Coordinates of C-alpha atoms in Angstrom, one line a residue:
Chain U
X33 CA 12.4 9.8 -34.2
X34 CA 11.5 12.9 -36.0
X35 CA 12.7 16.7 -36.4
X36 CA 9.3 17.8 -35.1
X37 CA 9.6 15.3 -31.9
X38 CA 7.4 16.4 -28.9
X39 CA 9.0 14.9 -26.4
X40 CA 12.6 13.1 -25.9
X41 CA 13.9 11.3 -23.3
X42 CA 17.2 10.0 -23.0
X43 CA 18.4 7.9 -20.1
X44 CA 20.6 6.1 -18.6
X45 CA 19.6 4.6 -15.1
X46 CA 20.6 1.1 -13.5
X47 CA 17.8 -1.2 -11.3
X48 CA 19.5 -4.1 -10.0
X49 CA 20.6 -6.1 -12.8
X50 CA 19.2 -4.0 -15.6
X51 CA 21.2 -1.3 -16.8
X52 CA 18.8 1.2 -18.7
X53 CA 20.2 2.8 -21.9
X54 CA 18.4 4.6 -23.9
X55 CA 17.4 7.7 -26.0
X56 CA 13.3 7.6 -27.2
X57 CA 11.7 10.5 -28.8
X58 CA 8.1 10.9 -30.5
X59 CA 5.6 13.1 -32.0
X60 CA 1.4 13.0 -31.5
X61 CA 1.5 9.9 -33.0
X62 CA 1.1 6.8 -30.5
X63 CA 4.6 4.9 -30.0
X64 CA 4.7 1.5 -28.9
X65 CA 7.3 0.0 -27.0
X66 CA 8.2 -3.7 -27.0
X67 CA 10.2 -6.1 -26.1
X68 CA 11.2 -8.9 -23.8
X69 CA 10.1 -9.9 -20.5
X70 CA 12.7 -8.3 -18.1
X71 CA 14.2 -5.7 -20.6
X72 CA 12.9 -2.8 -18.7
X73 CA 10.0 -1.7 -20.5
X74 CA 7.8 -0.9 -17.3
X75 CA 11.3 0.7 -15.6
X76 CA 11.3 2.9 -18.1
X77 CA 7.4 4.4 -18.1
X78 CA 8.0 4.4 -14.2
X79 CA 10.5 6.6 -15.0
X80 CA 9.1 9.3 -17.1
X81 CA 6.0 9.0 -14.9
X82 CA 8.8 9.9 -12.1
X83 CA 8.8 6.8 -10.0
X84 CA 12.9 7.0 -9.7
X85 CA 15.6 9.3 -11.1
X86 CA 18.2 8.1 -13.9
X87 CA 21.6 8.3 -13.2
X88 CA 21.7 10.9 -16.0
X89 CA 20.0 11.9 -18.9
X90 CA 17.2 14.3 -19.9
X91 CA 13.5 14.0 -20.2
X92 CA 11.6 17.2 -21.8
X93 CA 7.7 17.1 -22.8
X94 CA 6.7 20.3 -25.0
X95 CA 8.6 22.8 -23.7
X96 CA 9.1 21.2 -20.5
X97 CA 12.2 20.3 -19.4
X98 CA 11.1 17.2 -16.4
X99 CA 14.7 15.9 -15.8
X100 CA 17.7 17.2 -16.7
X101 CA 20.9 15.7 -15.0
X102 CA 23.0 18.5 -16.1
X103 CA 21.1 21.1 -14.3
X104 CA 19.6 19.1 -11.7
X105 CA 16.2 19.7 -13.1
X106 CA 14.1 16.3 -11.2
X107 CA 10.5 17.2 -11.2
X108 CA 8.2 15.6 -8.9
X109 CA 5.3 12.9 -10.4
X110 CA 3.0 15.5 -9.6
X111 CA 4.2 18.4 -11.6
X112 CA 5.3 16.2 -14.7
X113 CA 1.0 16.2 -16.1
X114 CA 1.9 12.6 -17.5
X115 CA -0.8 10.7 -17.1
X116 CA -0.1 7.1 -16.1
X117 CA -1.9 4.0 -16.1
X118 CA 0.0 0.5 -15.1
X119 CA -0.2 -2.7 -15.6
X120 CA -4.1 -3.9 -14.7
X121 CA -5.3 -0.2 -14.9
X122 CA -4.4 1.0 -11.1
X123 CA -7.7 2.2 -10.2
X124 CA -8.0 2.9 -6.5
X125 CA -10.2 0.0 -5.0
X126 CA -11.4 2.1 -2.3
X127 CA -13.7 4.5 -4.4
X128 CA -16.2 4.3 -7.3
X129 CA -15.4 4.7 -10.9
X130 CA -16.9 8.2 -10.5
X131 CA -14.5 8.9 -7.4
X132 CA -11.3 7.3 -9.0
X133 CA -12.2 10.1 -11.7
X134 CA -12.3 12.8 -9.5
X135 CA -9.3 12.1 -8.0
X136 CA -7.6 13.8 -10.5
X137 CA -9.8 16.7 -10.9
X138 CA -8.3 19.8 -8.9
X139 CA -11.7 21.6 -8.5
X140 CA -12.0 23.3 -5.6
X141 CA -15.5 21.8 -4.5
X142 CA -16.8 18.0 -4.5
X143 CA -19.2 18.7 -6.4
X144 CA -17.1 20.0 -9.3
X145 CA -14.9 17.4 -9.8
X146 CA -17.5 15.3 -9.4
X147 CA -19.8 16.6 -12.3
X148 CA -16.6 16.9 -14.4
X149 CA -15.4 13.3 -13.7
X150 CA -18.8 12.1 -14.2
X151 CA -18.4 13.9 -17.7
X152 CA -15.6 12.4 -18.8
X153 CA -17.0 9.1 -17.9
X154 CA -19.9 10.0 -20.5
X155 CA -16.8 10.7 -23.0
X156 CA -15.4 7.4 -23.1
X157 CA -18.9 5.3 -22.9
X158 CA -18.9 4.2 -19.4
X159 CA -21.0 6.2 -17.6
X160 CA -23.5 3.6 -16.1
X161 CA -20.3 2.9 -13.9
X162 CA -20.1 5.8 -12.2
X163 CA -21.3 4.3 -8.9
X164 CA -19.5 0.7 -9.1
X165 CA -16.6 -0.3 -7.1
X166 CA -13.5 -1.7 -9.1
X167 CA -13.9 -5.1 -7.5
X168 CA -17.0 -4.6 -9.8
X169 CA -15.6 -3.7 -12.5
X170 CA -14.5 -5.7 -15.8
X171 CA -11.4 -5.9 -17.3
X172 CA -12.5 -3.5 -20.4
X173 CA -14.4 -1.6 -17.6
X174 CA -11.7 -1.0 -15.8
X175 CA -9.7 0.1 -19.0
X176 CA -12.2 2.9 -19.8
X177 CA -12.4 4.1 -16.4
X178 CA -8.5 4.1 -15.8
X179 CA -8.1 6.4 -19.2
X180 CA -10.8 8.7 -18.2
X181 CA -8.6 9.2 -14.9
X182 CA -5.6 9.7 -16.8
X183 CA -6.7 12.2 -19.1
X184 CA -9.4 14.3 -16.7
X185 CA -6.0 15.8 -15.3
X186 CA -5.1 16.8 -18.8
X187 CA -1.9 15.2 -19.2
X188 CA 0.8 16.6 -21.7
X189 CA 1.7 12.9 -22.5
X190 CA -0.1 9.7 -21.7
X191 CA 2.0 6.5 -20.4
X192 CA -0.1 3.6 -20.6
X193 CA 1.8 -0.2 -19.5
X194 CA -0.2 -3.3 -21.3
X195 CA -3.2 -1.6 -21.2
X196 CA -4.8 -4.3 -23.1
X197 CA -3.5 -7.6 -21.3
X198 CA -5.2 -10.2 -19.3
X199 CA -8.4 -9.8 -21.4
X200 CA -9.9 -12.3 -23.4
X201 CA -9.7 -11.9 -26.9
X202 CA -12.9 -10.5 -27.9
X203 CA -12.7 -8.0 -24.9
X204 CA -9.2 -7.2 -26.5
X205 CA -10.7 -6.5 -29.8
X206 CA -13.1 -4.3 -28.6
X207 CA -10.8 -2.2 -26.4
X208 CA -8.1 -1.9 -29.2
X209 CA -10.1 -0.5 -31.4
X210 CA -11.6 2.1 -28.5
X211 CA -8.0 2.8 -27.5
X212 CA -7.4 3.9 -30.9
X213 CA -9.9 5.8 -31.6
X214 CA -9.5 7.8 -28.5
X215 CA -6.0 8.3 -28.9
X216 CA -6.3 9.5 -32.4
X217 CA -9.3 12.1 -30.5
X218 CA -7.0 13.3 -27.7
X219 CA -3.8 13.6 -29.7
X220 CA -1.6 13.7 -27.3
X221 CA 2.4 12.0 -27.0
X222 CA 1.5 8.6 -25.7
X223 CA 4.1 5.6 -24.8
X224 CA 2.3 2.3 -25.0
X225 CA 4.1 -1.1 -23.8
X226 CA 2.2 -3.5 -25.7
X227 CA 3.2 -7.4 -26.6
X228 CA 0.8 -7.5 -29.1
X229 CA 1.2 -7.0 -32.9
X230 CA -1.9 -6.2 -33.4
X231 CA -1.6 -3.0 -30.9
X232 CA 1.0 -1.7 -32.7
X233 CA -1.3 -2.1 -36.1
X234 CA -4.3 -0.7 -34.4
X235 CA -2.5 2.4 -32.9
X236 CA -0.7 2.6 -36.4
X237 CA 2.2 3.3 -33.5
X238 CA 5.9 4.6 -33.9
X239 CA 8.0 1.2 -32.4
X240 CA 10.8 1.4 -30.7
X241 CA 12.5 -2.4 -29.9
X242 CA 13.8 -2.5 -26.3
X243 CA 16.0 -5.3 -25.3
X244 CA 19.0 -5.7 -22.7
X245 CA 17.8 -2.5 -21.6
X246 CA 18.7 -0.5 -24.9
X247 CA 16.9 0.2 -27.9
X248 CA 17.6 -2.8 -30.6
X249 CA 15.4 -1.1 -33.3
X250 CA 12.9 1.3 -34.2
X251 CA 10.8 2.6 -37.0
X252 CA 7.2 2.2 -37.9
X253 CA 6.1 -1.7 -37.7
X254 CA 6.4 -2.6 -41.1
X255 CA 9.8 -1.0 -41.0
X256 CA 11.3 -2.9 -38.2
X257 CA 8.9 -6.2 -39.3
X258 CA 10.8 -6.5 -42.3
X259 CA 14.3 -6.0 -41.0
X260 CA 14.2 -7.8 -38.2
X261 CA 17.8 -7.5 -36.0
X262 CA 16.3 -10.3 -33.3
X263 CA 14.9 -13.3 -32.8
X264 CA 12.5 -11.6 -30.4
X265 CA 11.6 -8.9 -33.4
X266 CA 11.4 -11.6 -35.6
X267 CA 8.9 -13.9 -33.3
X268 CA 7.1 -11.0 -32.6
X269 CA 6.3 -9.9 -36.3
X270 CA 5.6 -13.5 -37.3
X271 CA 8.3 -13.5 -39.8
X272 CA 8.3 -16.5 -41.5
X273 CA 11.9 -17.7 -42.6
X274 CA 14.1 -14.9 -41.5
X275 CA 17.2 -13.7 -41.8
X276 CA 18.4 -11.3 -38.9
X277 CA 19.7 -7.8 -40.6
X278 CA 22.7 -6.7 -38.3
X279 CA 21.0 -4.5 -36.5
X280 CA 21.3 -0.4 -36.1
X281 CA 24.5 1.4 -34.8
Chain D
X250 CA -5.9 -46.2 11.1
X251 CA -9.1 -44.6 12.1
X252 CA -8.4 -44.9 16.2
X253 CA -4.9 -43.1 15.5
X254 CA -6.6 -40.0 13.9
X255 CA -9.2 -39.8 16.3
X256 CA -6.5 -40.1 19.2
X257 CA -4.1 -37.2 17.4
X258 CA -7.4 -35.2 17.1
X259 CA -8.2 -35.6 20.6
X260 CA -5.0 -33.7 21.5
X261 CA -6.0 -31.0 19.4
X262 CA -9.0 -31.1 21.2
X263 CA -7.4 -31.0 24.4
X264 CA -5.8 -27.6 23.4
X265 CA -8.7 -26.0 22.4
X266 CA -10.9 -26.9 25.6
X267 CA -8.1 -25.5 28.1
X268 CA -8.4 -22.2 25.6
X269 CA -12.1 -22.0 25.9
X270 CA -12.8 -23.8 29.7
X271 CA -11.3 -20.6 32.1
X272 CA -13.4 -18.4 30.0
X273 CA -16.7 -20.2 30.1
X274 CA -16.2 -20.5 34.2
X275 CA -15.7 -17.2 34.4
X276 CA -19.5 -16.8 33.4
X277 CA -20.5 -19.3 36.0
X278 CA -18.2 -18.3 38.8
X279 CA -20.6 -15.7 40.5
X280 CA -24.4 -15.2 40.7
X281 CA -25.8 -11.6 39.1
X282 CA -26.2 -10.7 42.8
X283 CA -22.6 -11.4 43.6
X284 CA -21.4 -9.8 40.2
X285 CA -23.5 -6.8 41.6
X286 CA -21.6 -6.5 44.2
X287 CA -17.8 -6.8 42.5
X288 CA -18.9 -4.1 40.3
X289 CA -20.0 -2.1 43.6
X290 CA -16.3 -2.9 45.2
X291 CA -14.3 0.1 45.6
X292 CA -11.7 -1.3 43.5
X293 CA -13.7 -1.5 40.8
X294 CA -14.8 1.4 38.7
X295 CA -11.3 3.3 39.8
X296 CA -9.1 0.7 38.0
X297 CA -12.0 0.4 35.0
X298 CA -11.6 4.1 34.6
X299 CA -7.6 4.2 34.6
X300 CA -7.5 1.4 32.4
X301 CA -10.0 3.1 29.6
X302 CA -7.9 6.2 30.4
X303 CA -4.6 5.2 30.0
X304 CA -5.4 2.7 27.0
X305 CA -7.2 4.9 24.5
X306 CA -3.8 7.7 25.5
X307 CA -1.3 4.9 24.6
X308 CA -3.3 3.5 21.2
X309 CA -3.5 7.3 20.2
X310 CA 0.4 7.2 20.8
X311 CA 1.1 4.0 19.5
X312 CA -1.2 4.9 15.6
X313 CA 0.2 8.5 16.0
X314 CA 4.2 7.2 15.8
X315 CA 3.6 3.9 14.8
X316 CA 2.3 4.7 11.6
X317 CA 5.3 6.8 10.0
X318 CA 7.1 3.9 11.4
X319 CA 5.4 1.1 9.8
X320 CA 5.2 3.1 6.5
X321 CA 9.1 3.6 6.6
X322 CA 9.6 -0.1 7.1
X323 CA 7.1 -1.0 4.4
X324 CA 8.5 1.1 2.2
X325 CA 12.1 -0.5 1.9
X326 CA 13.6 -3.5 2.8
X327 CA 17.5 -1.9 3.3
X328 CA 19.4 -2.7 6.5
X329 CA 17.9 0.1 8.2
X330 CA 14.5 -1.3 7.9
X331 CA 15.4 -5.2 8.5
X332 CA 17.3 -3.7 11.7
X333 CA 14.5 -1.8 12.8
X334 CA 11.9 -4.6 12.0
X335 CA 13.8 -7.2 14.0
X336 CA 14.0 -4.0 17.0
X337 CA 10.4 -3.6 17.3
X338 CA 9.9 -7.0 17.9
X339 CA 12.0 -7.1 20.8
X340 CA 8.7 -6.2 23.4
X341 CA 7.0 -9.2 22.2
X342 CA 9.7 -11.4 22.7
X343 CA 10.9 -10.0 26.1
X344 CA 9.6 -10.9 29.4
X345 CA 7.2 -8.1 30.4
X346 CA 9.0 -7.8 34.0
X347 CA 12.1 -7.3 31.8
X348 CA 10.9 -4.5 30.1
X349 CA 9.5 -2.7 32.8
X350 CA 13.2 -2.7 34.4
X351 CA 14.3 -1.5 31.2
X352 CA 11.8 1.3 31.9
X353 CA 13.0 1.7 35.0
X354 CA 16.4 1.9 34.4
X355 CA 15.5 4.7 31.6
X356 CA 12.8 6.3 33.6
X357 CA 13.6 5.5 37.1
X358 CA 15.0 8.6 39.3
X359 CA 18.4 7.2 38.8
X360 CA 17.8 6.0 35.2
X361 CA 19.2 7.4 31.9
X362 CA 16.4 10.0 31.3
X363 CA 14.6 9.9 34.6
X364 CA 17.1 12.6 36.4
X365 CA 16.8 15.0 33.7
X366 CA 13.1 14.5 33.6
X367 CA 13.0 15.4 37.4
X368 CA 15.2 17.9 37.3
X369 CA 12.6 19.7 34.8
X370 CA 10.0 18.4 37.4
X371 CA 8.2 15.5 35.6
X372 CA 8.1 12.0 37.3
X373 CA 7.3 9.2 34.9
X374 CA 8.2 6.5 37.2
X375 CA 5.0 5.1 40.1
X376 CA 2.7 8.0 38.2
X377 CA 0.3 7.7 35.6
X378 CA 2.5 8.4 33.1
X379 CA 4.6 5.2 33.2
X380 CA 1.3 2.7 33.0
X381 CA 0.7 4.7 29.5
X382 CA 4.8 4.3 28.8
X383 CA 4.7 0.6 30.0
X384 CA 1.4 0.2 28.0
X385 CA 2.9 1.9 24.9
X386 CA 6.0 -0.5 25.2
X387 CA 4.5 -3.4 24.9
X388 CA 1.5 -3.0 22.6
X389 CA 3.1 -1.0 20.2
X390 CA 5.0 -3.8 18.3
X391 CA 1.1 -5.3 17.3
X392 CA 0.2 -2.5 15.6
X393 CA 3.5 -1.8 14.0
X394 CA 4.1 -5.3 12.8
X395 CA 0.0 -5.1 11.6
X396 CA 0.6 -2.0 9.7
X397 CA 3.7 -2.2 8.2
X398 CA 2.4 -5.4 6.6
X399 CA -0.7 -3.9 5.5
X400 CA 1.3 -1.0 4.0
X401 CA 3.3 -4.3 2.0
X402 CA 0.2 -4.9 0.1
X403 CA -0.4 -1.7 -1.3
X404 CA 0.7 -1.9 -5.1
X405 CA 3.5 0.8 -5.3
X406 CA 2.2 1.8 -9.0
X407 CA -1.3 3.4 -7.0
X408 CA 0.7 5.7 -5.1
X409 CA 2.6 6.5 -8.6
X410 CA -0.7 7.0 -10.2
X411 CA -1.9 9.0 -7.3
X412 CA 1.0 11.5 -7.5
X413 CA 0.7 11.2 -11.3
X414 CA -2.7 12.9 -10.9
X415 CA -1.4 15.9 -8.3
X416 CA -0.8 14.5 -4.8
X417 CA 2.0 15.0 -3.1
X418 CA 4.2 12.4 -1.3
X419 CA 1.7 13.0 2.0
X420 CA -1.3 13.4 0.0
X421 CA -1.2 10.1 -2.2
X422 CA 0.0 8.4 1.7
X423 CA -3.5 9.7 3.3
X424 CA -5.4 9.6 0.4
X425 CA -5.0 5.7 -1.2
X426 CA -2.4 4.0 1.2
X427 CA -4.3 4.9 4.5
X428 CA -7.7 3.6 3.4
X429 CA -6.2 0.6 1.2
X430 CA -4.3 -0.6 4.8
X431 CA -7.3 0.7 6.7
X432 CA -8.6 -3.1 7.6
X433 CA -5.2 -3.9 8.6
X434 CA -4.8 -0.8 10.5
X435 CA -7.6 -1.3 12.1
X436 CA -6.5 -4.7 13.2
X437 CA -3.5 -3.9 14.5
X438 CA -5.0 -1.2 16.8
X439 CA -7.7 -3.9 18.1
X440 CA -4.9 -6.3 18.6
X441 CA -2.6 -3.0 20.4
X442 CA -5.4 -2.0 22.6
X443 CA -6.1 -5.6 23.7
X444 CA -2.5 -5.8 25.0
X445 CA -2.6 -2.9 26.4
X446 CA -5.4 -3.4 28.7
X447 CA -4.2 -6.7 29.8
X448 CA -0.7 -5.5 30.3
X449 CA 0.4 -6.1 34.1
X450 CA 4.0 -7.0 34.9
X451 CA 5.8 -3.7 33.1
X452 CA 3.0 -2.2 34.7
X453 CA 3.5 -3.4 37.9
X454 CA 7.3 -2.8 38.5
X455 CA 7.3 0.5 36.4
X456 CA 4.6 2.1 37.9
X457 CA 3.6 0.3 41.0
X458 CA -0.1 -0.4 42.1
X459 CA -1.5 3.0 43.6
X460 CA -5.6 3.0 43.8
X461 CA -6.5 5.4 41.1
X462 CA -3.2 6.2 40.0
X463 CA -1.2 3.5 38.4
X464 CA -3.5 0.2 39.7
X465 CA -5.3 -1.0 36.1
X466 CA -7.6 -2.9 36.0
X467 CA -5.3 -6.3 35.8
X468 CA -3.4 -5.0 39.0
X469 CA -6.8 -4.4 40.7
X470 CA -7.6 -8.0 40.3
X471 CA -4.4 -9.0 41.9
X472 CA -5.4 -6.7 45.0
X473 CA -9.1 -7.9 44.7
X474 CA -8.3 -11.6 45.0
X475 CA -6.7 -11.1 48.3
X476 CA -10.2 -9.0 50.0
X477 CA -13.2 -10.2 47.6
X478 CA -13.1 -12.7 44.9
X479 CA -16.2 -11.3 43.6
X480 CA -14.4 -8.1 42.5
X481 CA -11.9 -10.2 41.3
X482 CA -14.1 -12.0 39.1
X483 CA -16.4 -8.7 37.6
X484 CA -13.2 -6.9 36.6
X485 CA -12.3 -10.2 35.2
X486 CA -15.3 -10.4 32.8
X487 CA -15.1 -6.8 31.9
X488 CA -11.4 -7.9 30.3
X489 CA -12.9 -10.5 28.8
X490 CA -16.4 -9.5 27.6
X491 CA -13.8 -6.4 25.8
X492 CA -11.5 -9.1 24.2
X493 CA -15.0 -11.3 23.0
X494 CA -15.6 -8.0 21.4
X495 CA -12.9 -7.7 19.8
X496 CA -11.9 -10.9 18.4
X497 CA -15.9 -10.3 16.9
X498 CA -14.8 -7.1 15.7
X499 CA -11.4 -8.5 14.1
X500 CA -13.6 -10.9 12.4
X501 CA -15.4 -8.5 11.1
X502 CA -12.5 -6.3 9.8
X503 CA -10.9 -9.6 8.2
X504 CA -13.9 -9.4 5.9
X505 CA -13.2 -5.8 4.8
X506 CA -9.6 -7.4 3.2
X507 CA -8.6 -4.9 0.1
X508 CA -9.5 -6.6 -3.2
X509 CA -6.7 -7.6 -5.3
X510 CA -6.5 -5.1 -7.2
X511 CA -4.8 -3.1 -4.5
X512 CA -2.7 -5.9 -3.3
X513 CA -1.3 -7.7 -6.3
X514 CA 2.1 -5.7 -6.7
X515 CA 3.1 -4.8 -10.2
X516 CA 5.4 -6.8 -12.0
X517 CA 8.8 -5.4 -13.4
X518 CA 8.9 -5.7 -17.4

């Protein structure tokens, strides 16, 4: 992406069907990653977030080297300080907003973690849900809580999968432009799987195109929108009348 | 039309009075006085306290190793899993007589383990030991099949998240899959422990029928019904005033199901 890139991963890794091929890279700016249903887009946060190992490849955030197949370098999920939020936000139905906070605070007493989880719920406005249950919880509830979780551990790169979908439109609105605002605060490397257009626009977020399991294109979004090398790129710009470009070697 | 659902219904019906009839006359079968005096038999509070015994020993065994298990088999579906899935079963389908000839044959003096075991000084077989093997035996499979279900349900990506935020393999396993499977868990015990006390013919041929040894509490009703049918019939209700509780109790757990949230598996992209 850039010479200044803060983290890199390039991987090659196989799941069923889908053969994984690619090499991503990105600064503190968010980068969004789209692309059609099945191309591997979740595979591939699961990934870096250290759900399965490549077959080879390496994966370095800052100066930390979290897979290397060359050297046999295969860090665990728990020493990789990614902080990873799935697809309908993951939040542990067991405990309260406040507790699914905590669980990432490594404070030696309860009551610790709890006043610092309750602080971070302050941070991102939701702190009248410290107490509620996730079954509780709305959809842009949930979304707060889930990112104060993810960043209480301090994460050296956030990986967030759809983290606006299944929400109705004006809830969408209203989360996108929370989501960018906090990411712009936190400044952090964050991977975003989005299939919206206005995500990418919001986050003003790096793109990179995966399809097939590789990387089609990639560039900022008015980049790729106006050369697009896909009918999926094309459909998912909105670009009227279109004439594919030949895509990038 | 309306005489031929009625008369289809009635079968239904049928069913469902022969399930409920034998444990209504149990209530009416003896007066409190007579009930007084089963309880009073010397058969039974020796059998009530083996059985209590030797069923809490086996559930503790059956949750201690049958929950690795079930986690391994919920957390892959290779050939080793579907093999070992299909093996625990094989209690449940077997006659209980034949399994406790298996145990015997494994246990026995001149069974596969049993002369070792001796020679070391440790008899399984006719002791107490072998009504909490035979109990194990067959009630494990309930819980195993329970768990390993409930351990199905738990969305993979929490555990991912867990470790994400500094558990380790074990921590993010007691931490968020234990209490998400907890209702199913706690099923699966219920349903285990039921089986366990009722268990008889493993029982009987394993371990024999020795007052205060290996003679539970289903054994002692055998034994009672030949001297006083008034024992027969308080140890009786005692089994089924425990399984009343515990069907009320599963009921009760089935309305403690996890939320969605923590079932609904995440999709591939």
């Amino acid at each position: 992406m850039t010479a200044s890139a803060v983290w890199t991963a390039e991987i090659e890794a196989t799941l069923g069907r889908l053969r994984l091929d690619v090499c991503l890279s990105g600064d503190l700016r968010p980068v969004a990653l789209i692309g059609p249903n099945g191309a591997g887009k979740t595979t591939l946060l699961r990934i870096l977030a250290g759900a399965r190992s490549p077959l080879r490849g390496k994966i370095e955030i800052g100066d930390v080297t979290i897979f290397d197949s060359e050297d046999g370098t295969d860090l665990a999920p728990e020493h990789r300080r990614v902080g990873y939020v799935p697809q309908g936000f993951g939040l542990f139905p067991h405990l309260t907003a406040l507790g699914n906070v905590a669980f990432g605070v490594a404070a030696d007493r309860s009551s610790e973690s709890q006043r610092q989880a309750a602080e971070m719920l302050r941070h991102v406005g939701a702190a009248e849900l410290e107490a509620r249950l996730p079954i509780r919880l709305s959809g842009g509830e949930k979304q707060r809580v889930a990112l104060a979780r993810a960043l209480i551990a301090d994460p050296a790169m956030l990986l967030l999968d759809e983290p606006l979908a299944a929400m109705d439109p004006i809830a969408r609105r209203r989360l996108r432009a929370f989501l960018a605002s906090h990411l712009a605060q936190v400044r952090r490397p964050t991977l975003v799987v989005t299939h919206d257009l206005r995500d990418v626009k919001a986050l003003d977020a790096f793109v990179y195109v995966l399809e097939g399991g590789r990387i089609s294109q990639s560039g900022s979004w008015d980049d790729v929108a106006s050369k697009p090398t896909s009918d999926f790129v094309a459909e998912f710009f909105d670009v009227q009348d279109r004439e594919l470009s030949p895509g990038c070697e | 039309m309306k005489w031929a659902r009625a008369s289809v219904l009635s079968l239904g019906f049928l069913l469902l009075g022969l399930l409920v009839v034998p444990a209504m006359a149990l209530l009416v079968a003896a007066s409190p006085a007579e009930l007084a005096q089963g309880v009073a038999h010397p058969l039974f509070g020796p059998s009530l306290w083996l059985s209590l015994r030797t069923t809490m020993l086996s559930l503790a065994i059956v949750v201690v190793c049958g929950t690795p298990l079930a986690w391994w088999l919920a957390s892959a579906q290779g050939w080793p899993q579907r093999l070992a899935d299909a093996l625990v079963e094989l209690p449940i389908v077997m006659p209980p007589a034949v399994v406790g000839i298996g145990l015997l044959e494994t246990f026995g003096r001149s069974g596969l383990l049993g002369g070792p075991l001796e020679l070391l000084g440790i008899q399984v077989a006719f002791a107490t030991p072998a009504v909490i093997l035979a109990q194990v035996t067959v009630s494990a499979p309930f819980y195993v099949q329970a768990a390993a279900a409930a351990f199905r349900r738990v969305d993979p990506d929490l555990l991912l998240v867990a470790r994400t935020l500094g558990q380790s393999p074990v921590g993010a396993f007691a931490r968020v899959a234990i209490p998400i499977a907890m209702p199913g868990l706690v099923s699966g015990g219920a349903l285990a422990w039921a089986r366990a006390l009722g268990e008889f013919g493993a029982t009987l041929l394993f371990a024999g029928s020795l007052p205060g040894t290996t003679q539970t509490m289903p054994l002692a009703i055998v034994l009672a019904l030949e001297s006083d049918v008034r024992a027969a019939i308080a140890i009786s209700l005692v089994l089924a005033g425990a399984a009343v509780l515990l069907l009320l109790g599963l009921r009760l757990v089935a309305g403690l199901r996890p939320s969605d949230d923590a079932t609904s598996r995440s999709k591939l992209s």
